[in-house]
């Protein structure tokens, strides 16, 4: 698990082949203005946009422990 800011994303692009494309999408789009829904960024990489309030921190950590093959980028 990585907890950092988007300005440090270049440190992590070598960790997974899709990280560079994911970070590029996040940098090039104003996330606050995107409509709710799913966007296919690349084969095997999609963004799920939701403008609803997120889960409290404790619930998020509990859910993350159950995920093994999904990359999640969460912004608050």
Tab-separated table of N, CA, C and O in Angstrom:
chain	number	residue	atom	x	y	z
A	1	UNK	N	0.839	-1.162	0.000
A	1	UNK	CA	0.000	0.000	0.000
A	1	UNK	C	0.894	1.238	0.000
A	1	UNK	O	1.892	1.282	0.702
A	2	UNK	N	0.512	2.201	-0.813
A	2	UNK	CA	1.253	3.457	-0.902
A	2	UNK	C	0.318	4.580	-0.487
A	2	UNK	O	-0.795	4.692	-1.009
A	3	UNK	N	0.758	5.399	0.415
A	3	UNK	CA	0.010	6.589	0.804
A	3	UNK	C	0.941	7.771	0.560
A	3	UNK	O	1.977	7.902	1.204
A	4	UNK	N	0.576	8.594	-0.411
A	4	UNK	CA	1.437	9.707	-0.812
A	4	UNK	C	0.597	10.706	-1.591
A	4	UNK	O	-0.601	10.491	-1.783
A	5	UNK	N	1.206	11.763	-2.081
A	5	UNK	CA	0.504	12.739	-2.896
A	5	UNK	C	0.803	12.495	-4.370
A	5	UNK	O	1.806	11.856	-4.715
A	6	UNK	N	-0.057	13.021	-5.242
A	6	UNK	CA	0.102	12.826	-6.673
A	6	UNK	C	1.387	13.461	-7.194
A	6	UNK	O	1.976	12.971	-8.153
A	7	UNK	N	1.870	14.503	-6.534
A	7	UNK	CA	3.110	15.139	-7.009
A	7	UNK	C	4.315	14.197	-6.883
A	7	UNK	O	5.316	14.388	-7.563
A	8	UNK	N	4.216	13.157	-6.083
A	8	UNK	CA	5.302	12.178	-5.941
A	8	UNK	C	5.062	10.899	-6.749
A	8	UNK	O	5.777	9.910	-6.575
A	9	UNK	N	4.092	10.924	-7.643
A	9	UNK	CA	3.707	9.718	-8.382
A	9	UNK	C	4.850	9.126	-9.195
A	9	UNK	O	4.923	7.908	-9.361
A	10	UNK	N	5.745	9.950	-9.716
A	10	UNK	CA	6.841	9.419	-10.543
A	10	UNK	C	7.727	8.432	-9.790
A	10	UNK	O	8.368	7.581	-10.413
A	11	UNK	N	7.730	8.499	-8.492
A	11	UNK	CA	8.512	7.547	-7.699
A	11	UNK	C	7.965	6.116	-7.829
A	11	UNK	O	8.682	5.152	-7.578
A	12	UNK	N	6.698	5.990	-8.223
A	12	UNK	CA	6.019	4.704	-8.159
A	12	UNK	C	5.681	4.103	-9.523
A	12	UNK	O	5.168	2.990	-9.585
A	13	UNK	N	5.953	4.788	-10.613
A	13	UNK	CA	5.556	4.286	-11.925
A	13	UNK	C	6.219	2.952	-12.273
A	13	UNK	O	5.651	2.170	-13.026
A	14	UNK	N	7.368	2.687	-11.729
A	14	UNK	CA	8.054	1.426	-12.045
A	14	UNK	C	7.475	0.230	-11.282
A	14	UNK	O	7.821	-0.915	-11.581
A	15	UNK	N	6.586	0.454	-10.346
A	15	UNK	CA	6.048	-0.633	-9.524
A	15	UNK	C	4.987	-1.464	-10.241
A	15	UNK	O	4.749	-2.621	-9.873
A	16	UNK	N	4.344	-0.899	-11.240
A	16	UNK	CA	3.303	-1.621	-11.975
A	16	UNK	C	3.193	-1.024	-13.370
A	16	UNK	O	3.269	0.199	-13.526
A	17	UNK	N	3.007	-1.845	-14.402
A	17	UNK	CA	2.974	-1.329	-15.769
A	17	UNK	C	1.848	-0.327	-16.047
A	17	UNK	O	1.967	0.482	-16.951
A	18	UNK	N	0.770	-0.351	-15.263
A	18	UNK	CA	-0.341	0.570	-15.502
A	18	UNK	C	-0.271	1.851	-14.666
A	18	UNK	O	-1.071	2.763	-14.865
A	19	UNK	N	0.668	1.924	-13.735
A	19	UNK	CA	0.755	3.109	-12.887
A	19	UNK	C	0.962	4.386	-13.700
A	19	UNK	O	0.324	5.403	-13.438
A	20	UNK	N	1.839	4.370	-14.682
A	20	UNK	CA	2.128	5.584	-15.454
A	20	UNK	C	0.861	6.093	-16.138
A	20	UNK	O	0.577	7.305	-16.107
A	21	UNK	N	0.072	5.200	-16.741
A	21	UNK	CA	-1.168	5.608	-17.403
A	21	UNK	C	-2.194	6.111	-16.397
A	21	UNK	O	-2.925	7.070	-16.659
A	22	UNK	N	-2.270	5.469	-15.251
A	22	UNK	CA	-3.216	5.894	-14.218
A	22	UNK	C	-2.860	7.288	-13.711
A	22	UNK	O	-3.731	8.164	-13.608
A	23	UNK	N	-1.590	7.518	-13.417
A	23	UNK	CA	-1.172	8.826	-12.928
A	23	UNK	C	-1.360	9.906	-13.992
A	23	UNK	O	-1.736	11.031	-13.679
A	24	UNK	N	-1.105	9.560	-15.248
A	24	UNK	CA	-1.304	10.509	-16.343
A	24	UNK	C	-2.775	10.934	-16.415
A	24	UNK	O	-3.093	12.112	-16.549
A	25	UNK	N	-3.666	9.978	-16.307
A	25	UNK	CA	-5.103	10.283	-16.321
A	25	UNK	C	-5.472	11.202	-15.163
A	25	UNK	O	-6.218	12.169	-15.333
A	26	UNK	N	-4.955	10.902	-13.990
A	26	UNK	CA	-5.270	11.712	-12.817
A	26	UNK	C	-4.731	13.132	-12.950
A	26	UNK	O	-5.363	14.092	-12.517
A	27	UNK	N	-3.576	13.280	-13.557
A	27	UNK	CA	-2.981	14.612	-13.733
A	27	UNK	C	-3.714	15.436	-14.802
A	27	UNK	O	-3.794	16.648	-14.689
A	28	UNK	N	-4.194	14.778	-15.851
A	28	UNK	CA	-4.765	15.485	-16.995
A	28	UNK	C	-6.249	15.798	-16.863
A	28	UNK	O	-6.790	16.530	-17.679
A	29	UNK	N	-6.897	15.252	-15.870
A	29	UNK	CA	-8.333	15.469	-15.708
A	29	UNK	C	-8.639	16.146	-14.381
A	29	UNK	O	-8.046	15.814	-13.359
A	30	UNK	N	-9.577	17.070	-14.429
A	30	UNK	CA	-10.052	17.711	-13.217
A	30	UNK	C	-11.077	16.767	-12.590
A	30	UNK	O	-12.229	16.713	-13.022
A	31	UNK	N	-10.665	16.017	-11.602
A	31	UNK	CA	-11.501	14.968	-11.027
A	31	UNK	C	-12.786	15.502	-10.413
A	31	UNK	O	-13.801	14.823	-10.391
A	32	UNK	N	-12.763	16.729	-9.937
A	32	UNK	CA	-13.963	17.308	-9.329
A	32	UNK	C	-15.065	17.548	-10.356
A	32	UNK	O	-16.232	17.619	-9.998
A	33	UNK	N	-14.704	17.685	-11.630
A	33	UNK	CA	-15.690	17.978	-12.668
A	33	UNK	C	-16.112	16.759	-13.475
A	33	UNK	O	-16.942	16.886	-14.369
A	34	UNK	N	-15.542	15.592	-13.214
A	34	UNK	CA	-15.918	14.398	-13.957
A	34	UNK	C	-17.254	13.860	-13.454
A	34	UNK	O	-17.507	13.829	-12.249
A	35	UNK	N	-18.118	13.426	-14.369
A	35	UNK	CA	-19.401	12.857	-13.928
A	35	UNK	C	-19.204	11.457	-13.342
A	35	UNK	O	-18.239	10.767	-13.667
A	36	UNK	N	-20.119	11.066	-12.488
A	36	UNK	CA	-20.088	9.709	-11.931
A	36	UNK	C	-20.165	8.687	-13.052
A	36	UNK	O	-20.864	8.883	-14.044
A	37	UNK	N	-19.435	7.607	-12.903
A	37	UNK	CA	-19.469	6.537	-13.889
A	37	UNK	C	-18.111	5.881	-14.030
A	37	UNK	O	-17.187	6.138	-13.264
A	38	UNK	N	-17.996	5.018	-15.024
A	38	UNK	CA	-16.783	4.263	-15.278
A	38	UNK	C	-16.158	4.717	-16.581
A	38	UNK	O	-16.852	4.886	-17.579
A	39	UNK	N	-14.837	4.920	-16.572
A	39	UNK	CA	-14.091	5.338	-17.751
A	39	UNK	C	-13.001	4.313	-18.006
A	39	UNK	O	-12.224	3.997	-17.104
A	40	UNK	N	-12.954	3.763	-19.229
A	40	UNK	CA	-11.869	2.851	-19.603
A	40	UNK	C	-10.678	3.705	-20.014
A	40	UNK	O	-10.721	4.414	-21.023
A	41	UNK	N	-9.617	3.687	-19.226
A	41	UNK	CA	-8.421	4.482	-19.505
A	41	UNK	C	-7.535	3.741	-20.498
A	41	UNK	O	-6.997	4.325	-21.430
A	42	UNK	N	-7.389	2.457	-20.300
A	42	UNK	CA	-6.545	1.605	-21.126
A	42	UNK	C	-7.005	0.170	-20.886
A	42	UNK	O	-7.769	-0.091	-19.955
A	43	UNK	N	-6.535	-0.766	-21.715
A	43	UNK	CA	-6.895	-2.169	-21.488
A	43	UNK	C	-6.437	-2.591	-20.091
A	43	UNK	O	-5.263	-2.461	-19.745
A	44	UNK	N	-7.369	-3.043	-19.276
A	44	UNK	CA	-7.039	-3.469	-17.924
A	44	UNK	C	-6.986	-2.348	-16.901
A	44	UNK	O	-6.629	-2.571	-15.751
A	45	UNK	N	-7.360	-1.131	-17.324
A	45	UNK	CA	-7.292	0.016	-16.405
A	45	UNK	C	-8.534	0.872	-16.598
A	45	UNK	O	-8.816	1.342	-17.706
A	46	UNK	N	-9.293	1.038	-15.528
A	46	UNK	CA	-10.463	1.896	-15.610
A	46	UNK	C	-10.549	2.765	-14.367
A	46	UNK	O	-9.991	2.440	-13.324
A	47	UNK	N	-11.246	3.881	-14.539
A	47	UNK	CA	-11.502	4.785	-13.416
A	47	UNK	C	-12.981	4.685	-13.079
A	47	UNK	O	-13.835	4.687	-13.974
A	48	UNK	N	-13.270	4.568	-11.818
A	48	UNK	CA	-14.651	4.586	-11.345
A	48	UNK	C	-14.814	5.887	-10.566
A	48	UNK	O	-14.200	6.071	-9.519
A	49	UNK	N	-15.608	6.783	-11.120
A	49	UNK	CA	-15.772	8.117	-10.545
A	49	UNK	C	-17.054	8.149	-9.728
A	49	UNK	O	-18.119	7.759	-10.201
A	50	UNK	N	-16.942	8.622	-8.499
A	50	UNK	CA	-18.105	8.803	-7.642
A	50	UNK	C	-17.903	10.071	-6.830
A	50	UNK	O	-16.863	10.253	-6.196
A	51	UNK	N	-18.871	10.938	-6.878
A	51	UNK	CA	-18.804	12.185	-6.125
A	51	UNK	C	-19.548	12.098	-4.799
A	51	UNK	O	-19.773	13.107	-4.150
A	52	UNK	N	-19.906	10.889	-4.409
A	52	UNK	CA	-20.567	10.685	-3.126
A	52	UNK	C	-19.517	10.749	-2.013
A	52	UNK	O	-18.350	10.472	-2.240
A	53	UNK	N	-19.946	11.070	-0.797
A	53	UNK	CA	-18.992	11.059	0.322
A	53	UNK	C	-18.379	9.675	0.497
A	53	UNK	O	-19.055	8.662	0.301
A	54	UNK	N	-17.105	9.618	0.832
A	54	UNK	CA	-16.403	8.351	1.029
A	54	UNK	C	-16.721	7.717	2.361
A	54	UNK	O	-17.414	8.292	3.206
A	55	UNK	N	-16.207	6.511	2.543
A	55	UNK	CA	-16.355	5.802	3.809
A	55	UNK	C	-15.452	6.416	4.865
A	55	UNK	O	-14.398	6.948	4.542
A	56	UNK	N	-15.831	6.290	6.115
A	56	UNK	CA	-14.914	6.706	7.177
A	56	UNK	C	-13.607	5.913	7.080
A	56	UNK	O	-13.587	4.785	6.603
A	57	UNK	N	-12.527	6.489	7.523
A	57	UNK	CA	-11.192	5.901	7.375
A	57	UNK	C	-11.100	4.454	7.852
A	57	UNK	O	-10.506	3.616	7.193
A	58	UNK	N	-11.673	4.123	8.983
A	58	UNK	CA	-11.563	2.759	9.512
A	58	UNK	C	-12.186	1.747	8.557
A	58	UNK	O	-11.656	0.663	8.355
A	59	UNK	N	-13.324	2.086	7.964
A	59	UNK	CA	-13.985	1.175	7.031
A	59	UNK	C	-13.149	1.002	5.766
A	59	UNK	O	-13.049	-0.091	5.231
A	60	UNK	N	-12.529	2.060	5.285
A	60	UNK	CA	-11.688	1.981	4.087
A	60	UNK	C	-10.546	1.007	4.315
A	60	UNK	O	-10.262	0.151	3.484
A	61	UNK	N	-9.844	1.109	5.429
A	61	UNK	CA	-8.722	0.214	5.702
A	61	UNK	C	-9.190	-1.224	5.791
A	61	UNK	O	-8.532	-2.139	5.321
A	62	UNK	N	-10.348	-1.456	6.381
A	62	UNK	CA	-10.879	-2.812	6.483
A	62	UNK	C	-11.145	-3.376	5.076
A	62	UNK	O	-10.823	-4.517	4.788
A	63	UNK	N	-11.715	-2.563	4.191
A	63	UNK	CA	-12.006	-3.004	2.826
A	63	UNK	C	-10.725	-3.236	2.033
A	63	UNK	O	-10.647	-4.163	1.238
A	64	UNK	N	-9.720	-2.416	2.207
A	64	UNK	CA	-8.478	-2.559	1.457
A	64	UNK	C	-7.770	-3.866	1.778
A	64	UNK	O	-7.113	-4.444	0.914
A	65	UNK	N	-7.899	-4.342	2.983
A	65	UNK	CA	-7.248	-5.586	3.360
A	65	UNK	C	-7.811	-6.787	2.605
A	65	UNK	O	-7.155	-7.815	2.492
A	66	UNK	N	-9.016	-6.670	2.056
A	66	UNK	CA	-9.637	-7.776	1.347
A	66	UNK	C	-9.327	-7.772	-0.151
A	66	UNK	O	-9.673	-8.692	-0.862
A	67	UNK	N	-8.675	-6.743	-0.634
A	67	UNK	CA	-8.414	-6.593	-2.072
A	67	UNK	C	-6.989	-7.023	-2.380
A	67	UNK	O	-6.048	-6.616	-1.729
A	68	UNK	N	-6.835	-7.866	-3.432
A	68	UNK	CA	-5.492	-8.329	-3.754
A	68	UNK	C	-5.057	-8.012	-5.176
A	68	UNK	O	-3.874	-7.908	-5.441
A	69	UNK	N	-5.986	-7.851	-6.125
A	69	UNK	CA	-5.601	-7.665	-7.520
A	69	UNK	C	-6.153	-6.381	-8.126
A	69	UNK	O	-6.218	-6.254	-9.335
A	70	UNK	N	-6.544	-5.453	-7.321
A	70	UNK	CA	-7.116	-4.206	-7.817
A	70	UNK	C	-6.260	-3.043	-7.324
A	70	UNK	O	-5.889	-2.980	-6.157
A	71	UNK	N	-5.965	-2.129	-8.229
A	71	UNK	CA	-5.246	-0.915	-7.854
A	71	UNK	C	-6.279	0.152	-7.539
A	71	UNK	O	-7.167	0.416	-8.344
A	72	UNK	N	-6.171	0.759	-6.397
A	72	UNK	CA	-7.146	1.767	-5.985
A	72	UNK	C	-6.399	3.077	-5.722
A	72	UNK	O	-5.438	3.107	-4.967
A	73	UNK	N	-6.879	4.122	-6.365
A	73	UNK	CA	-6.368	5.457	-6.099
A	73	UNK	C	-7.539	6.241	-5.524
A	73	UNK	O	-8.545	6.434	-6.191
A	74	UNK	N	-7.419	6.654	-4.298
A	74	UNK	CA	-8.514	7.364	-3.641
A	74	UNK	C	-8.076	8.790	-3.353
A	74	UNK	O	-6.992	9.036	-2.832
A	75	UNK	N	-8.938	9.718	-3.686
A	75	UNK	CA	-8.634	11.132	-3.468
A	75	UNK	C	-9.713	11.742	-2.615
A	75	UNK	O	-10.889	11.452	-2.775
A	76	UNK	N	-9.281	12.576	-1.695
A	76	UNK	CA	-10.228	13.244	-0.807
A	76	UNK	C	-10.156	14.744	-1.022
A	76	UNK	O	-9.187	15.262	-1.452
